Coordinates of C-alpha atoms in Angstrom, one line a residue:
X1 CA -10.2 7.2 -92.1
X2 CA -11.5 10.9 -92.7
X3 CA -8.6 12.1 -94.8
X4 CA -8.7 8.6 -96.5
X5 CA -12.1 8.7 -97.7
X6 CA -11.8 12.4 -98.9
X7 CA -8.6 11.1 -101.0
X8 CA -10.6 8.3 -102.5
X9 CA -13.2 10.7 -103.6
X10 CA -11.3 13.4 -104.5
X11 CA -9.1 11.0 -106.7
X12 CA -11.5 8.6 -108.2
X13 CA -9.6 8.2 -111.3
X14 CA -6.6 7.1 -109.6
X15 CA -7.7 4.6 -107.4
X16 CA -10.0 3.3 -110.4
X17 CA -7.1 2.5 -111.9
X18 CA -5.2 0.7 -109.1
X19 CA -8.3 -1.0 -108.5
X20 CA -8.5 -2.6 -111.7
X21 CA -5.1 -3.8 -111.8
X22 CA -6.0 -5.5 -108.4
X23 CA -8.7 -6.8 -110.3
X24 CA -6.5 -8.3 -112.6
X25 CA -4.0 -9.7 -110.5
X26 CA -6.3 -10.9 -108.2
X27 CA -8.2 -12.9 -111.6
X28 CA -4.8 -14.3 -112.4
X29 CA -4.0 -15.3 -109.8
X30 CA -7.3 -17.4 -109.0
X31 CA -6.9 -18.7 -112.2
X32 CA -3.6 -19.9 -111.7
X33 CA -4.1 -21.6 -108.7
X34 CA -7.5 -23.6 -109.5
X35 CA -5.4 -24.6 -112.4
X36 CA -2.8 -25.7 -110.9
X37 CA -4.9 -27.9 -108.4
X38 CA -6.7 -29.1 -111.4
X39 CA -3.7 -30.2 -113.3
X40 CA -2.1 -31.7 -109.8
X41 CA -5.6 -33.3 -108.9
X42 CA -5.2 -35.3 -112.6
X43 CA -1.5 -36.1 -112.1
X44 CA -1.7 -37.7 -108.3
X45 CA -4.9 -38.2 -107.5
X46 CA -5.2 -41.7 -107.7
X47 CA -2.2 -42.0 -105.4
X48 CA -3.3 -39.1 -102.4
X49 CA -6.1 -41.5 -102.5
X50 CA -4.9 -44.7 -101.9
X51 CA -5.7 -45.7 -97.9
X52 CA -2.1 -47.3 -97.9
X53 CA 0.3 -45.9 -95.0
X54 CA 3.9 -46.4 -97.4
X55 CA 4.5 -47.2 -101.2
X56 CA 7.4 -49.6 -101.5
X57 CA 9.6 -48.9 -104.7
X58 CA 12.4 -51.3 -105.7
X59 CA 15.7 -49.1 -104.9
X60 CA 16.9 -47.6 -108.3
X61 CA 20.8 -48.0 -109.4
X62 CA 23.1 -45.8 -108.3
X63 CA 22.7 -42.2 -109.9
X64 CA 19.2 -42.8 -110.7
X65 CA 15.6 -41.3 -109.4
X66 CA 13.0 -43.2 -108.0
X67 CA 10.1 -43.8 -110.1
X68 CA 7.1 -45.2 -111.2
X69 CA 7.7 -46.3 -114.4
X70 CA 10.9 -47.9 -113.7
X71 CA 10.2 -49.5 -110.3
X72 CA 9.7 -53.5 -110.4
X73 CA 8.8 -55.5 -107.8
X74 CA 8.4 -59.5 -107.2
X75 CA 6.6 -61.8 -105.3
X76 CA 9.4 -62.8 -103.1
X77 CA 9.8 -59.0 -101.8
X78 CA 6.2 -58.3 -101.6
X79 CA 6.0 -61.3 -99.5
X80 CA 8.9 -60.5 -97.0
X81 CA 7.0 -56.8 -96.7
X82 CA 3.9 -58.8 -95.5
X83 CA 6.1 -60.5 -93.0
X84 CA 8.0 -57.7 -91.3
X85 CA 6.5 -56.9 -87.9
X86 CA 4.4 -53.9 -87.6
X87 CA 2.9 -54.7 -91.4
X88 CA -0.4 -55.4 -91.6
X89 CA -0.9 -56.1 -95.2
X90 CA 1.3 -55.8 -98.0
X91 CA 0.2 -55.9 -101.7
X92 CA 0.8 -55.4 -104.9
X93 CA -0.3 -52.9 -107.0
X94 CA 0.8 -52.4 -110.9
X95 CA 0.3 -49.2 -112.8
X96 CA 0.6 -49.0 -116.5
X97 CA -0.6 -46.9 -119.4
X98 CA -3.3 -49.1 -121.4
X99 CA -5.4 -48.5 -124.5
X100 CA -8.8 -48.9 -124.1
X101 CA -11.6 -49.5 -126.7
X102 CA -15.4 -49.7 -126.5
X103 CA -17.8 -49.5 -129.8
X104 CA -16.6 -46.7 -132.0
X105 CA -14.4 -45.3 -128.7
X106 CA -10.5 -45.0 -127.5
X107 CA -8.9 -44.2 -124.8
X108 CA -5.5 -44.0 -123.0
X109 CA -6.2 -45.0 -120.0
X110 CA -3.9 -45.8 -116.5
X111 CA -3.7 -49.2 -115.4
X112 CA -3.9 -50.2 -112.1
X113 CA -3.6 -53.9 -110.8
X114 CA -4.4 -54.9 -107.7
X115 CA -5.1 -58.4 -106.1
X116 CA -9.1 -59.3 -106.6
X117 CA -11.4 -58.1 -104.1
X118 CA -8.8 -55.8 -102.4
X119 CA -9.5 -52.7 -100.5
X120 CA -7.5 -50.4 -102.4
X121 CA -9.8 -50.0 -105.6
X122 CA -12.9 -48.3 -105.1
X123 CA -15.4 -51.0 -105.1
X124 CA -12.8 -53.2 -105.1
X125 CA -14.9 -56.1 -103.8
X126 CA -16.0 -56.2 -107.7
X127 CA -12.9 -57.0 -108.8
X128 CA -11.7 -60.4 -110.6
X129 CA -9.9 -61.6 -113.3
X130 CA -12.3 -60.5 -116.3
X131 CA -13.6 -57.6 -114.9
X132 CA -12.7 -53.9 -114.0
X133 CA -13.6 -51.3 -112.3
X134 CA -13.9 -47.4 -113.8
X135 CA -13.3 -44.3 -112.5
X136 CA -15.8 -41.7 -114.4
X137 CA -13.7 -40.0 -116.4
X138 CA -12.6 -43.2 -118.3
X139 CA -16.3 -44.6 -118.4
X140 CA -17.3 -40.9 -120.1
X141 CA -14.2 -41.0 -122.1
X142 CA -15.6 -45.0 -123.7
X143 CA -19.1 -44.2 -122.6
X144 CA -19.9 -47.3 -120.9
X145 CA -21.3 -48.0 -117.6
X146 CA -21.5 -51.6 -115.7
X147 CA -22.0 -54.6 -117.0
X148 CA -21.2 -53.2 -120.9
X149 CA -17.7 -54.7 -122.0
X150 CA -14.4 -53.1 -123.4
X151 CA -11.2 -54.3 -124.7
X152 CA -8.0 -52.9 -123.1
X153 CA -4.6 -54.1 -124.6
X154 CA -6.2 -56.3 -127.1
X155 CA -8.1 -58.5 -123.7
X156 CA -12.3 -58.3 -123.7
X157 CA -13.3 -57.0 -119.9
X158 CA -16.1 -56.5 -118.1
X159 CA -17.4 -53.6 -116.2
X160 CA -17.7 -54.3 -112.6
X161 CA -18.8 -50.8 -111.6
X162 CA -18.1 -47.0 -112.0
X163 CA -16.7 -45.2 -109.5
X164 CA -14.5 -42.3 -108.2
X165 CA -12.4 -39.8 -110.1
X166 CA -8.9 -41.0 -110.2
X167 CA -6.5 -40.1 -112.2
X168 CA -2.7 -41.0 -112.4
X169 CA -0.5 -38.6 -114.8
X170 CA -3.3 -36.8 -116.5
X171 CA -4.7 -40.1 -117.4
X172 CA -7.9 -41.4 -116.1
X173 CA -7.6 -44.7 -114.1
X174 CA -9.0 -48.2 -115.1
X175 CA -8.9 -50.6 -111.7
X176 CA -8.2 -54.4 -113.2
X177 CA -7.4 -57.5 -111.0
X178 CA -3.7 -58.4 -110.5
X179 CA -3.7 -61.2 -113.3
X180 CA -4.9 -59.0 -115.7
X181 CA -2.4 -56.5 -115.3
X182 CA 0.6 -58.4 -115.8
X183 CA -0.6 -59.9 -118.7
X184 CA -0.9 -56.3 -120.4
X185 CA 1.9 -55.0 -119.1
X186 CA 4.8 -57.6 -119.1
X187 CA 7.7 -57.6 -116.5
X188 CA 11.1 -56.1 -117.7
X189 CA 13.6 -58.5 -119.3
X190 CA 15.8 -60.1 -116.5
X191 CA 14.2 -57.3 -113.5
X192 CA 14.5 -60.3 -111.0
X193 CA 13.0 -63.7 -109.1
X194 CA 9.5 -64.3 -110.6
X195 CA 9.8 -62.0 -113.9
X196 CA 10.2 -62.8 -117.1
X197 CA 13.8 -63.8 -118.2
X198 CA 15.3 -62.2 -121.3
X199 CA 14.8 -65.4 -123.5
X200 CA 11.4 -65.3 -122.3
X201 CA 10.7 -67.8 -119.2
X202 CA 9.5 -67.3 -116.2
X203 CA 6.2 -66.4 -114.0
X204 CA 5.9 -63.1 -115.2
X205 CA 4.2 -62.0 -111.6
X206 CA 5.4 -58.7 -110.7
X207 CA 3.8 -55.4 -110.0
X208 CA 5.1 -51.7 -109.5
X209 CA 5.1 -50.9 -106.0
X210 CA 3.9 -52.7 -102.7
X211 CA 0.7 -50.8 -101.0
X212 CA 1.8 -51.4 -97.2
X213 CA -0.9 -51.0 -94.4
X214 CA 1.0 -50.1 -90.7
X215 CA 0.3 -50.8 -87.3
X216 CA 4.1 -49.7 -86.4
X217 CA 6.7 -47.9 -89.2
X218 CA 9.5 -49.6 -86.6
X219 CA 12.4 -51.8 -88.5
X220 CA 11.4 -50.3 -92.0
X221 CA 14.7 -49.2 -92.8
X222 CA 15.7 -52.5 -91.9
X223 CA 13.8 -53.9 -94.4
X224 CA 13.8 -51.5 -97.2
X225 CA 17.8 -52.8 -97.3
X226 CA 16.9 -56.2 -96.6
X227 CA 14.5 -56.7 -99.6
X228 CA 16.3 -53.5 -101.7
X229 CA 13.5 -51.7 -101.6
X230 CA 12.7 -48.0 -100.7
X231 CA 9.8 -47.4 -98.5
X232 CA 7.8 -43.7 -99.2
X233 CA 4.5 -42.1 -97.8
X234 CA 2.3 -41.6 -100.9
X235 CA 2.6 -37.7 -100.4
X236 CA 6.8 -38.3 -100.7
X237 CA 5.8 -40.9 -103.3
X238 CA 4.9 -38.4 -105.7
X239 CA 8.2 -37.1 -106.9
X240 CA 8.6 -40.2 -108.7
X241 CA 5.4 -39.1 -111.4
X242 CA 7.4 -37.8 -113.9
X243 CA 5.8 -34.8 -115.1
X244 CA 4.4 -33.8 -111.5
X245 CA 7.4 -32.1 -109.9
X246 CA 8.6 -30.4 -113.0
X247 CA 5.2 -29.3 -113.7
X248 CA 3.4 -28.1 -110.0
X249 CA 6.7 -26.2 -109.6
X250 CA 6.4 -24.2 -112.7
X251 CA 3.3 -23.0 -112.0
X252 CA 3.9 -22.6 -108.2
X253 CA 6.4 -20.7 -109.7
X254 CA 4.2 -18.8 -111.9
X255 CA 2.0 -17.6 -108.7
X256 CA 4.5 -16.8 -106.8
X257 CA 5.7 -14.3 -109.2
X258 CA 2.3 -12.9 -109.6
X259 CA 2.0 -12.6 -105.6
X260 CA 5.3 -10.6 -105.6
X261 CA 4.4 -8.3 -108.6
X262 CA 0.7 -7.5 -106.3
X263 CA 3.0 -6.7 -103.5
X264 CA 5.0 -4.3 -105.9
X265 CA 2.5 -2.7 -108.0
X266 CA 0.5 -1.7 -104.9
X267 CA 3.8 -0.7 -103.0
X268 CA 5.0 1.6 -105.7
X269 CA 1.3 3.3 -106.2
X270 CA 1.3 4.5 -102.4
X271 CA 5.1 5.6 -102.1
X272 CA 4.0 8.0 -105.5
X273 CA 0.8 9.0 -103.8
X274 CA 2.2 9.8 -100.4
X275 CA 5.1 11.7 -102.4
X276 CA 2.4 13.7 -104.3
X277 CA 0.2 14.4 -100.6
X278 CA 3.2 15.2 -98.7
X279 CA 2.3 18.8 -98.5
X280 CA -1.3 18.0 -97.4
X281 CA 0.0 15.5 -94.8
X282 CA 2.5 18.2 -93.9
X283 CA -0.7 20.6 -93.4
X284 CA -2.2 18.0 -91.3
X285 CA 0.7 17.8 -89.1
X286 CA 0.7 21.4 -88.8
X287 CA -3.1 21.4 -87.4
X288 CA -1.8 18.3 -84.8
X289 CA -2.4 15.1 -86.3
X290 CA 0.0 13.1 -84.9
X291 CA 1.7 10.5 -87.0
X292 CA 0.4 7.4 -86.1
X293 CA -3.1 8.6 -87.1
X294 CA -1.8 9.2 -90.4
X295 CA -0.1 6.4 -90.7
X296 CA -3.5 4.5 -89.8
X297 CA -5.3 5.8 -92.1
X298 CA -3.0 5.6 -95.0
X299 CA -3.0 2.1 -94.1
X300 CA -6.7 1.6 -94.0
X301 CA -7.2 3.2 -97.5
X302 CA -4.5 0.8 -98.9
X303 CA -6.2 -2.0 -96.8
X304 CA -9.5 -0.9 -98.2
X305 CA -8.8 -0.7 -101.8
X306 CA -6.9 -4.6 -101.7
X307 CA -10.0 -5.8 -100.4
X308 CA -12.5 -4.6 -102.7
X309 CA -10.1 -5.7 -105.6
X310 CA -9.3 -8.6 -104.0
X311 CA -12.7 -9.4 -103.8
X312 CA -13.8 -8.5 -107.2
X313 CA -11.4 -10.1 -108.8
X314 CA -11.9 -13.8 -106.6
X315 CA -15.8 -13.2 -107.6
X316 CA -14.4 -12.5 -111.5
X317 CA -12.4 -15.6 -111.1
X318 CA -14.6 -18.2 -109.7
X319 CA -17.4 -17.1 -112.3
X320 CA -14.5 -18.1 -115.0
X321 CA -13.9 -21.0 -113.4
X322 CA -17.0 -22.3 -112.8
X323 CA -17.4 -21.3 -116.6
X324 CA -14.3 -23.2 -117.6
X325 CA -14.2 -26.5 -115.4
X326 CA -15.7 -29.0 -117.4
X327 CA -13.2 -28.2 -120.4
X328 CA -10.1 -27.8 -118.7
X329 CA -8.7 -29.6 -115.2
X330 CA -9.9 -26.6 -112.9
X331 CA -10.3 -27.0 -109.1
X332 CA -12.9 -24.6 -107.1
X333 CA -12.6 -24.9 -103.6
X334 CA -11.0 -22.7 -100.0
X335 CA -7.2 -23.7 -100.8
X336 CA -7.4 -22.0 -104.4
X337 CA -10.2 -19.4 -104.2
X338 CA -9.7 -18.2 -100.6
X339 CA -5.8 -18.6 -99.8
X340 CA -4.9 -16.7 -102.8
X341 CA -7.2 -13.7 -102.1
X342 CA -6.1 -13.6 -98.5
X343 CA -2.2 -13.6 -99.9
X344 CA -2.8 -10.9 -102.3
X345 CA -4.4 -8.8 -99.4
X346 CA -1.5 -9.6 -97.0
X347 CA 1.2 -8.9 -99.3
X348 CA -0.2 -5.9 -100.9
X349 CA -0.9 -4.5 -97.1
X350 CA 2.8 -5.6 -96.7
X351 CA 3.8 -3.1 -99.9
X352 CA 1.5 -0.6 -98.8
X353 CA 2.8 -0.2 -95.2
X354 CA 6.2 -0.1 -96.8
X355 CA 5.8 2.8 -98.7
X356 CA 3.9 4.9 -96.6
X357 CA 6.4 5.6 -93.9
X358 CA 7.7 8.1 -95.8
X359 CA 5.0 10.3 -93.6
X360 CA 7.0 9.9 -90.5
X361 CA 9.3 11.8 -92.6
X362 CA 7.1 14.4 -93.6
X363 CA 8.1 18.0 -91.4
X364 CA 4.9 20.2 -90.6
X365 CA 7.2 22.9 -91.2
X366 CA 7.1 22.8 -94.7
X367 CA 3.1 23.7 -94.4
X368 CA 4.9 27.5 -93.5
X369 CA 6.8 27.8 -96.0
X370 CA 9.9 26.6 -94.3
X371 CA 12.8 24.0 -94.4
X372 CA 15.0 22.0 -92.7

C-alpha cells in the first residue's frame, strides 16, 4: 500500500471528509438497528420467550388475518389439542390489555393468563387465583415489589414475585392465573362452546391461544382442521401482533436504505478520485507496476478508510446508546452493534472495488504524452 498511504497523506482533507461521512453513516446506522431490536424486543418478547413448541389460534373467517386480538379459543378445543398424539401438554394462555393501579400509580399493562402453577410464567409456580406475577418493567412502572397489592381491572391482586422482562406490544406484561384473566377480559359475544352467549349465559372460560408442548408435530394439520384451529411456531406467530410487521419492516427498511446509500457514497468518492489520479496511475504503469498491484492497493486504501470509520462511528454509536437506553427501547448487543459495522465495511468495499476498475483502463501511454 505505498502509493495508498502517500494519497492519504497527501490528500488529508479529502479523505477527512469521506471519513466523516463514514462516521455518520456508520452512527446511523448503529442507531437504527439497536432501535429497532429495542422496539421489536418490547413488541414480542414475551412471546420468543415462551418454552412452547406451537401457538394454536382459532382459524379466522375467510379474508381475514390471523391475530391476537381476535383469536378465541374454548375449552373443548384446548382439550382435543391435549389429546392429539405427539402433544405433550396443551394450555391455555389469555392475553389482554389491563389497567393497573397501585397507590398514587397507573399503568397499561398486558395480561397474560395462564393455568396456576404452570411452566410458562416465569415463576409460574407462584401463581393462583389472587395473585400475579410481574415482569420488572410493570413493577417500576407501579413501584411495587412482592407481597405489596394492586388493583388491575377494578380486581385487588397480590404480588407473587418479580421477574423477567416481558413485554407484549410495547406493553409490559403482568402474569395472572387463568381465572383471573377471564374475568377481566370477558369472552366475545356468541365466539363458541364455553363462552359467553350474546344474552349473557354461559361459562365464560376461554383464552387466546393454546401453548402446545411436542414430542412429535405428526397429524397437526389434521387437527388444526379438526378443531378449526391454526397451529404456528411462536417466531411465525408473530405476524399476528398488530403493529410488529408494519413496524420492524419500516425500519428494516429504513437500514437498508442507509446500507445502500454507504455502498454509494463510498463508490462514487473512489470512481472521482481514481478519475482525478489517472495520470499518476498512468505514470505508474509507465515505471511497471502491473495492474493488479494497483488494483490492490486502491482497494486497501478504500478498505482502510471503511474500517477506521466504521469503527469510529460503532464506538460513537454504542457510547449513544449506552447514553440513551434507559429512556428509549434501545438494544446493545453483537446482532446490532457488530453485524451493522461488518455490512457497512462489506458494502462500501463492494462500492469501492466497483469504481476503481476504471484503472485497468488507464493506458501508460498517456504518461508520454500520447493517445490511443
Amino acid at each position: 500500500m505505498f502509493v495508498a498511504r502517500r494519497d492519504l497523506g497527501f490528500a488529508k482533507g479529502r479523505f477527512a471528509l469521506m471519513g466523516t461521512v463514514i462516521v455518520l453513516i456508520t452512527v446511523l446506522v448503529g442507531l437504527l438497528s439497536g432501535l429497532t431490536a429495542g422496539l421489536g424486543r418490547q413488541n414480542i418478547s414475551a412471546i420468543t420467550g415462551l418454552p412452547a413448541d406451537r401457538l394454536v389460534f382459532s382459524a379466522p373467517a375467510d379474508g381475514q388475518k390471523l391475530s391476537f386480538t381476535d383469536s378465541q379459543v374454548t375449552p373443548a378445543q384446548w382439550d382435543g389439542w391435549a389429546a392429539v398424539p405427539g402433544v405433550r401438554s396443551a394450555e391455555p394462555l389469555g392475553i389482554a390489555t389491563a389497567r393497573a393501579a397501585a397507590g398514587a400509580r397507573t399503568a397499561a399493562l398486558s395480561a397474560f393468563g395462564l393455568p396456576a402453577g404452570s411452566a410458562l410464567a416465569p415463576r409460574g409456580d407462584l401463581l393462583a387465583p389472587g395473585r400475579v406475577v410481574l415482569s420488572a418493567a410493570a413493577a417500576e412502572d407501579l413501584d411495587v415489589r412482592a407481597g405489596s397489592t394492586l388493583t388491575l381491572t377494578g380486581r385487588e391482586l397480590t404480588v407473587a414475585a418479580v421477574s423477567g422482562d416481558a413485554a407484549f406490544s410495547h406493553l409490559p406484561v403482568v402474569w395472572t392465573s387463568l381465572a383471573d384473566w377471564q374475568l377481566l377480559a370477558p369472552p366475545a359475544a356468541g365466539s363458541g362452546p364455553g363462552s359467553v352467549t350474546a344474552t349473557g349465559t354461559g361459562s365464560g372460560e376461554h383464552a387466546t391461544v393454546i401453548a402446545l408442548s411436542l414430542s412429535s408435530a405428526d397429524g397437526l394439520a389434521d387437527a388444526d382442521r379438526r378443531f378449526a384451529t391454526k397451529a404456528l411456531t411462536p417466531d411465525d406467530s408473530l405476524a399476528a401482533i398488530g403493529s410488529y410487521t408494519s413496524e420492524n419492516g419500516s425500519l428494516q427498511l429504513m437500514r437498508g436504505f442507509l446500507f445502500a446509500i454507504s455502498a454509494l457514497v463510498v463508490g462514487a468518492f473512489f470512481t472521482v478520485w481514481t478519475i482525478q489520479r489517472s495520470g499518476d496511475v498512468a505514470v505508474l504503469k509507465a515505471l511497471g507496476a502491473s495492474t493488479g498491484y494497483l488494483l490492490r492497493d486502491a482497494l486497501g486504501q478504500a478498505v482502510l478508510l471503511l474500517v477506521a470509520g466504521t469503527a469510529v462511528g460503532t464506538a460513537i454509536a454504542v457510547g449513544a446508546g449506552a447514553a440513551v437506553g434507559s429512556a428509549v427501547p434501545f438494544v446493545l448487543d453483537a446482532p446490532t452493534v457488530l453485524v451493522p459495522a461488518a455490512v457497512m465495511t462489506g458494502l462500501g468495499a463492494l462500492g469501492a472495488g466497483l469504481s476503481i476498475r476504471r484503472i485497468t483502463s488507464v493506458d501508460p501511454l498517456t504518461a508520454l504524452g500520447s493517445a490511443r
